[in-house]
GROMACS .gro file of C-alpha atoms in nm:
model
  310
    1UNK     CA    1 -16.052  -7.581   9.074
    2UNK     CA    2 -15.831  -7.461   8.841
    3UNK     CA    3 -15.707  -7.103   8.794
    4UNK     CA    4 -15.942  -6.908   8.516
    5UNK     CA    5 -16.182  -7.169   8.650
    6UNK     CA    6 -16.558  -7.001   8.759
    7UNK     CA    7 -16.690  -7.048   9.043
    8UNK     CA    8 -16.986  -7.246   9.038
    9UNK     CA    9 -17.345  -7.019   9.230
   10UNK     CA   10 -17.378  -7.265   9.530
   11UNK     CA   11 -17.653  -7.182   9.846
   12UNK     CA   12 -17.435  -7.162  10.202
   13UNK     CA   13 -17.572  -7.271  10.558
   14UNK     CA   14 -17.359  -6.995  10.737
   15UNK     CA   15 -17.341  -6.862  11.037
   16UNK     CA   16 -17.405  -6.512  10.939
   17UNK     CA   17 -17.769  -6.717  10.765
   18UNK     CA   18 -17.821  -6.893  10.467
   19UNK     CA   19 -17.755  -6.660  10.173
   20UNK     CA   20 -17.645  -6.825   9.754
   21UNK     CA   21 -17.257  -6.764   9.625
   22UNK     CA   22 -17.350  -6.496   9.413
   23UNK     CA   23 -17.531  -6.323   9.583
   24UNK     CA   24 -17.296  -6.258   9.843
   25UNK     CA   25 -17.004  -6.182   9.670
   26UNK     CA   26 -17.195  -5.923   9.441
   27UNK     CA   27 -16.924  -5.696   9.313
   28UNK     CA   28 -16.643  -5.785   9.523
   29UNK     CA   29 -16.349  -5.991   9.548
   30UNK     CA   30 -16.331  -6.291   9.754
   31UNK     CA   31 -16.100  -6.493  10.041
   32UNK     CA   32 -16.291  -6.813  10.073
   33UNK     CA   33 -16.123  -7.075  10.257
   34UNK     CA   34 -16.142  -7.409  10.472
   35UNK     CA   35 -16.043  -7.569  10.814
   36UNK     CA   36 -16.038  -7.924  10.891
   37UNK     CA   37 -16.220  -7.886  11.208
   38UNK     CA   38 -16.420  -7.581  11.489
   39UNK     CA   39 -16.216  -7.685  11.810
   40UNK     CA   40 -15.876  -7.755  11.725
   41UNK     CA   41 -15.557  -7.503  11.811
   42UNK     CA   42 -15.353  -7.420  11.458
   43UNK     CA   43 -15.757  -7.377  11.310
   44UNK     CA   44 -15.842  -7.129  11.565
   45UNK     CA   45 -15.501  -6.936  11.514
   46UNK     CA   46 -15.644  -6.884  11.169
   47UNK     CA   47 -16.003  -6.804  11.196
   48UNK     CA   48 -15.881  -6.554  11.476
   49UNK     CA   49 -15.624  -6.434  11.289
   50UNK     CA   50 -15.818  -6.315  11.043
   51UNK     CA   51 -16.125  -6.178  11.198
   52UNK     CA   52 -15.775  -5.909  11.377
   53UNK     CA   53 -15.699  -5.884  11.027
   54UNK     CA   54 -16.008  -5.838  10.847
   55UNK     CA   55 -16.028  -5.472  10.822
   56UNK     CA   56 -15.727  -5.456  10.549
   57UNK     CA   57 -15.932  -5.719  10.357
   58UNK     CA   58 -16.252  -5.488  10.341
   59UNK     CA   59 -16.006  -5.206  10.295
   60UNK     CA   60 -15.918  -5.417   9.935
   61UNK     CA   61 -16.280  -5.475   9.897
   62UNK     CA   62 -16.221  -5.848   9.965
   63UNK     CA   63 -16.518  -6.020  10.148
   64UNK     CA   64 -16.347  -6.334  10.410
   65UNK     CA   65 -16.532  -6.638  10.405
   66UNK     CA   66 -16.466  -6.976  10.583
   67UNK     CA   67 -16.584  -7.329  10.539
   68UNK     CA   68 -16.530  -7.655  10.731
   69UNK     CA   69 -16.784  -7.967  10.760
   70UNK     CA   70 -16.894  -7.917  11.109
   71UNK     CA   71 -17.206  -7.823  11.227
   72UNK     CA   72 -17.358  -7.456  11.257
   73UNK     CA   73 -17.434  -7.524  11.609
   74UNK     CA   74 -17.088  -7.599  11.642
   75UNK     CA   75 -16.932  -7.280  11.434
   76UNK     CA   76 -17.127  -7.065  11.681
   77UNK     CA   77 -16.983  -7.190  11.978
   78UNK     CA   78 -16.653  -7.195  11.830
   79UNK     CA   79 -16.682  -6.836  11.756
   80UNK     CA   80 -16.686  -6.709  12.120
   81UNK     CA   81 -16.338  -6.860  12.187
   82UNK     CA   82 -16.248  -6.704  11.821
   83UNK     CA   83 -16.302  -6.402  11.936
   84UNK     CA   84 -16.140  -6.480  12.266
   85UNK     CA   85 -15.815  -6.574  12.097
   86UNK     CA   86 -15.814  -6.197  11.961
   87UNK     CA   87 -15.561  -5.927  12.038
   88UNK     CA   88 -15.862  -5.679  11.933
   89UNK     CA   89 -16.176  -5.884  11.933
   90UNK     CA   90 -16.480  -5.738  11.661
   91UNK     CA   91 -16.808  -5.695  11.872
   92UNK     CA   92 -16.969  -5.927  11.614
   93UNK     CA   93 -16.763  -6.187  11.439
   94UNK     CA   94 -16.674  -6.045  11.059
   95UNK     CA   95 -16.696  -6.253  10.878
   96UNK     CA   96 -16.915  -6.602  10.743
   97UNK     CA   97 -16.826  -6.990  10.861
   98UNK     CA   98 -17.005  -7.220  10.620
   99UNK     CA   99 -17.114  -7.586  10.739
  100UNK     CA  100 -17.080  -7.776  10.479
  101UNK     CA  101 -17.209  -8.093  10.695
  102UNK     CA  102 -17.227  -8.305  10.390
  103UNK     CA  103 -16.920  -8.242  10.219
  104UNK     CA  104 -17.078  -8.174   9.885
  105UNK     CA  105 -16.942  -7.810   9.842
  106UNK     CA  106 -16.629  -7.936   9.960
  107UNK     CA  107 -16.615  -8.212   9.700
  108UNK     CA  108 -16.687  -7.923   9.431
  109UNK     CA  109 -16.444  -7.719   9.527
  110UNK     CA  110 -16.152  -8.000   9.570
  111UNK     CA  111 -16.081  -7.885   9.977
  112UNK     CA  112 -16.132  -8.258  10.076
  113UNK     CA  113 -15.808  -8.506  10.130
  114UNK     CA  114 -15.819  -8.753   9.788
  115UNK     CA  115 -15.643  -9.030  10.079
  116UNK     CA  116 -16.030  -8.932  10.247
  117UNK     CA  117 -16.335  -8.767   9.982
  118UNK     CA  118 -16.445  -9.143   9.939
  119UNK     CA  119 -16.480  -9.195  10.353
  120UNK     CA  120 -16.760  -8.937  10.446
  121UNK     CA  121 -16.709  -9.033  10.822
  122UNK     CA  122 -16.391  -8.942  10.783
  123UNK     CA  123 -16.339  -8.668  10.602
  124UNK     CA  124 -16.192  -8.346  10.680
  125UNK     CA  125 -16.125  -8.011  10.460
  126UNK     CA  126 -15.755  -7.922  10.421
  127UNK     CA  127 -15.642  -7.574  10.442
  128UNK     CA  128 -15.752  -7.447  10.125
  129UNK     CA  129 -15.761  -7.096   9.985
  130UNK     CA  130 -15.919  -6.969   9.729
  131UNK     CA  131 -15.950  -6.545   9.567
  132UNK     CA  132 -16.211  -6.488   9.365
  133UNK     CA  133 -16.247  -6.165   9.177
  134UNK     CA  134 -16.512  -6.022   9.136
  135UNK     CA  135 -16.607  -6.231   8.759
  136UNK     CA  136 -16.653  -6.476   8.976
  137UNK     CA  137 -16.334  -6.670   8.827
  138UNK     CA  138 -16.063  -6.817   9.074
  139UNK     CA  139 -15.755  -6.603   9.054
  140UNK     CA  140 -15.521  -6.741   9.317
  141UNK     CA  141 -15.504  -7.124   9.475
  142UNK     CA  142 -15.293  -7.201   9.790
  143UNK     CA  143 -15.343  -7.569   9.936
  144UNK     CA  144 -15.168  -7.597  10.281
  145UNK     CA  145 -15.181  -7.978  10.456
  146UNK     CA  146 -15.325  -8.006  10.786
  147UNK     CA  147 -14.969  -7.949  11.021
  148UNK     CA  148 -14.929  -7.614  10.894
  149UNK     CA  149 -15.141  -7.285  10.946
  150UNK     CA  150 -15.135  -6.976  10.641
  151UNK     CA  151 -14.984  -6.637  10.663
  152UNK     CA  152 -15.233  -6.387  10.684
  153UNK     CA  153 -14.924  -6.150  10.565
  154UNK     CA  154 -14.875  -6.326  10.207
  155UNK     CA  155 -15.288  -6.366  10.173
  156UNK     CA  156 -15.294  -5.972  10.132
  157UNK     CA  157 -14.969  -5.967   9.959
  158UNK     CA  158 -15.129  -6.203   9.681
  159UNK     CA  159 -15.431  -5.984   9.633
  160UNK     CA  160 -15.283  -5.661   9.596
  161UNK     CA  161 -15.095  -5.808   9.357
  162UNK     CA  162 -15.326  -5.972   9.180
  163UNK     CA  163 -15.589  -5.693   9.190
  164UNK     CA  164 -15.241  -5.475   9.091
  165UNK     CA  165 -15.132  -5.643   8.825
  166UNK     CA  166 -15.550  -5.723   8.699
  167UNK     CA  167 -15.530  -5.317   8.642
  168UNK     CA  168 -15.190  -5.294   8.488
  169UNK     CA  169 -15.162  -5.599   8.238
  170UNK     CA  170 -14.822  -5.481   8.159
  171UNK     CA  171 -14.648  -5.590   8.419
  172UNK     CA  172 -14.618  -5.827   8.653
  173UNK     CA  173 -14.471  -5.859   9.064
  174UNK     CA  174 -14.151  -6.013   9.174
  175UNK     CA  175 -14.060  -6.270   9.413
  176UNK     CA  176 -14.151  -6.132   9.758
  177UNK     CA  177 -14.210  -5.847   9.615
  178UNK     CA  178 -14.469  -5.558   9.848
  179UNK     CA  179 -14.643  -5.267   9.727
  180UNK     CA  180 -14.463  -4.980   9.701
  181UNK     CA  181 -14.135  -5.193   9.530
  182UNK     CA  182 -14.081  -5.219   9.164
  183UNK     CA  183 -14.231  -5.415   8.965
  184UNK     CA  184 -14.175  -5.621   8.552
  185UNK     CA  185 -14.231  -5.473   8.253
  186UNK     CA  186 -14.442  -5.841   8.128
  187UNK     CA  187 -14.097  -5.974   7.754
  188UNK     CA  188 -14.453  -5.929   7.556
  189UNK     CA  189 -14.409  -5.564   7.584
  190UNK     CA  190 -14.213  -5.329   7.314
  191UNK     CA  191 -13.916  -5.107   7.338
  192UNK     CA  192 -14.021  -4.888   7.198
  193UNK     CA  193 -14.369  -4.790   7.423
  194UNK     CA  194 -14.200  -4.858   7.726
  195UNK     CA  195 -14.194  -4.413   7.707
  196UNK     CA  196 -14.550  -4.413   7.654
  197UNK     CA  197 -14.659  -4.645   7.870
  198UNK     CA  198 -14.422  -4.522   8.148
  199UNK     CA  199 -14.302  -4.163   8.129
  200UNK     CA  200 -14.151  -4.166   8.464
  201UNK     CA  201 -13.879  -4.425   8.302
  202UNK     CA  202 -13.787  -4.834   8.277
  203UNK     CA  203 -13.457  -4.970   8.469
  204UNK     CA  204 -13.347  -5.284   8.202
  205UNK     CA  205 -13.099  -5.506   8.371
  206UNK     CA  206 -12.856  -5.680   8.150
  207UNK     CA  207 -12.794  -6.065   8.161
  208UNK     CA  208 -12.471  -6.278   8.067
  209UNK     CA  209 -12.734  -6.437   7.748
  210UNK     CA  210 -12.746  -6.009   7.614
  211UNK     CA  211 -13.087  -6.062   7.601
  212UNK     CA  212 -13.321  -5.706   7.791
  213UNK     CA  213 -13.628  -5.896   7.930
  214UNK     CA  214 -13.553  -5.801   8.271
  215UNK     CA  215 -13.706  -5.465   8.325
  216UNK     CA  216 -13.832  -5.308   8.606
  217UNK     CA  217 -13.993  -4.978   8.707
  218UNK     CA  218 -14.138  -4.770   8.959
  219UNK     CA  219 -14.407  -4.531   8.739
  220UNK     CA  220 -14.716  -4.702   8.849
  221UNK     CA  221 -14.900  -4.466   9.082
  222UNK     CA  222 -15.014  -4.201   8.847
  223UNK     CA  223 -15.295  -4.210   8.574
  224UNK     CA  224 -15.359  -4.414   8.393
  225UNK     CA  225 -15.290  -4.661   8.618
  226UNK     CA  226 -15.416  -4.544   8.906
  227UNK     CA  227 -15.766  -4.653   8.911
  228UNK     CA  228 -16.060  -4.607   9.182
  229UNK     CA  229 -16.101  -4.889   9.381
  230UNK     CA  230 -16.507  -5.009   9.440
  231UNK     CA  231 -16.622  -4.923   9.837
  232UNK     CA  232 -16.618  -5.191  10.022
  233UNK     CA  233 -16.968  -5.141  10.075
  234UNK     CA  234 -17.204  -4.904   9.840
  235UNK     CA  235 -17.237  -4.592  10.098
  236UNK     CA  236 -17.648  -4.602  10.041
  237UNK     CA  237 -17.681  -4.944  10.146
  238UNK     CA  238 -17.584  -4.762  10.519
  239UNK     CA  239 -17.822  -4.509  10.428
  240UNK     CA  240 -18.026  -4.355  10.150
  241UNK     CA  241 -17.866  -4.059  10.198
  242UNK     CA  242 -17.539  -4.198  10.101
  243UNK     CA  243 -17.597  -4.248   9.765
  244UNK     CA  244 -17.234  -4.247   9.609
  245UNK     CA  245 -17.141  -3.897   9.449
  246UNK     CA  246 -16.862  -3.883   9.159
  247UNK     CA  247 -16.566  -3.754   9.296
  248UNK     CA  248 -16.201  -3.652   9.187
  249UNK     CA  249 -15.858  -3.508   9.223
  250UNK     CA  250 -16.097  -3.167   9.116
  251UNK     CA  251 -16.333  -3.235   9.377
  252UNK     CA  252 -16.294  -2.903   9.635
  253UNK     CA  253 -16.258  -2.982  10.019
  254UNK     CA  254 -16.576  -2.826  10.108
  255UNK     CA  255 -16.709  -3.044   9.900
  256UNK     CA  256 -16.527  -3.384  10.099
  257UNK     CA  257 -16.643  -3.222  10.430
  258UNK     CA  258 -16.948  -3.202  10.334
  259UNK     CA  259 -17.023  -3.537  10.255
  260UNK     CA  260 -16.792  -3.666  10.564
  261UNK     CA  261 -17.022  -3.469  10.747
  262UNK     CA  262 -17.297  -3.614  10.623
  263UNK     CA  263 -17.181  -3.964  10.717
  264UNK     CA  264 -17.139  -3.835  11.041
  265UNK     CA  265 -17.456  -3.712  11.135
  266UNK     CA  266 -17.576  -4.049  11.048
  267UNK     CA  267 -17.942  -4.088  11.367
  268UNK     CA  268 -17.790  -4.488  11.400
  269UNK     CA  269 -17.451  -4.385  11.380
  270UNK     CA  270 -17.347  -4.529  11.778
  271UNK     CA  271 -17.529  -4.759  11.760
  272UNK     CA  272 -17.413  -4.923  11.510
  273UNK     CA  273 -17.221  -5.246  11.563
  274UNK     CA  274 -16.858  -5.288  11.543
  275UNK     CA  275 -16.802  -5.493  11.220
  276UNK     CA  276 -17.081  -5.196  11.028
  277UNK     CA  277 -16.894  -4.992  11.170
  278UNK     CA  278 -16.575  -5.116  11.000
  279UNK     CA  279 -16.780  -5.148  10.670
  280UNK     CA  280 -16.852  -4.790  10.675
  281UNK     CA  281 -16.500  -4.639  10.722
  282UNK     CA  282 -16.385  -4.832  10.444
  283UNK     CA  283 -16.596  -4.724  10.198
  284UNK     CA  284 -16.565  -4.394  10.271
  285UNK     CA  285 -16.213  -4.436  10.345
  286UNK     CA  286 -16.282  -4.508   9.984
  287UNK     CA  287 -16.472  -4.318   9.867
  288UNK     CA  288 -16.195  -3.969   9.944
  289UNK     CA  289 -15.952  -4.128   9.869
  290UNK     CA  290 -15.846  -3.957   9.517
  291UNK     CA  291 -15.980  -3.607   9.641
  292UNK     CA  292 -15.793  -3.348   9.685
  293UNK     CA  293 -15.450  -3.358   9.941
  294UNK     CA  294 -15.342  -3.606  10.223
  295UNK     CA  295 -15.380  -3.330  10.465
  296UNK     CA  296 -15.685  -3.243  10.367
  297UNK     CA  297 -15.805  -3.526  10.406
  298UNK     CA  298 -15.716  -3.637  10.757
  299UNK     CA  299 -15.838  -3.300  10.828
  300UNK     CA  300 -16.215  -3.372  10.687
  301UNK     CA  301 -16.140  -3.748  10.839
  302UNK     CA  302 -16.114  -3.634  11.129
  303UNK     CA  303 -16.457  -3.465  11.167
  304UNK     CA  304 -16.573  -3.807  11.116
  305UNK     CA  305 -16.378  -3.952  11.387
  306UNK     CA  306 -16.489  -3.729  11.568
  307UNK     CA  307 -16.886  -3.788  11.528
  308UNK     CA  308 -16.778  -4.178  11.643
  309UNK     CA  309 -16.634  -4.025  12.039
  310UNK     CA  310 -17.002  -3.928  12.272
   0.00000   0.00000   0.00000
């Protein structure tokens, strides 16, 4: 799979049941990743680390989807080991693992080592990573050999960059960039447009060549750049009374608190599986991200969290 290529729809047999990829993806981002085999040490370290970090991906509206050529019953048995290996094990494993026994999907997605693709008895998936956008196109690819485990922090970092630059078409992120640091203004942006685009200022780095192509700015956390991300999961899927409401900086604190109170009074709140509860919390935070001040949001979220305690 190449950058910009549309990922084809496929039917997946997973630990969370059978589904069509497009139906499961919806309007979300996706981190699709393969591992060589169940019950192996490096794969266990990777998938358990991703399970520990699943809330970080949900906050970004990213769904996790794993794949290997093992049988489905092997995946289910291995999940018990993965949960034991997690430092903060969720009650339910937080993402599905695809069983691709025929290796058809692995070949389709270029996840098989070139030296093994013609030997179905030997072929195992390598450590592939695809970041897929809501438009179903490949935004990023990474492939690691079987001997090298992947960095979850790096996965989150590149997703932050991809989501930022998908909204801000005039910037790119430099080497080792992390959220909160300066970004670089793309060379095609005209000098005369900088003030309108970045009223907070742009720094131009002098180069021996005399060219002014290195321009940096921190002025990216304001309107119109600050766009509201979609909830990790639509609120109404938790309960029909929680249909999405329009909230922005003008929404009063009382309206925010009423909305959070409605969530806190859900009759099945304390009986929810931990995975659903984490998704609900993530969606709730997203729904109220741009309402009122930080301190007021904290007060409102405190009311919600208190509802979770006996």
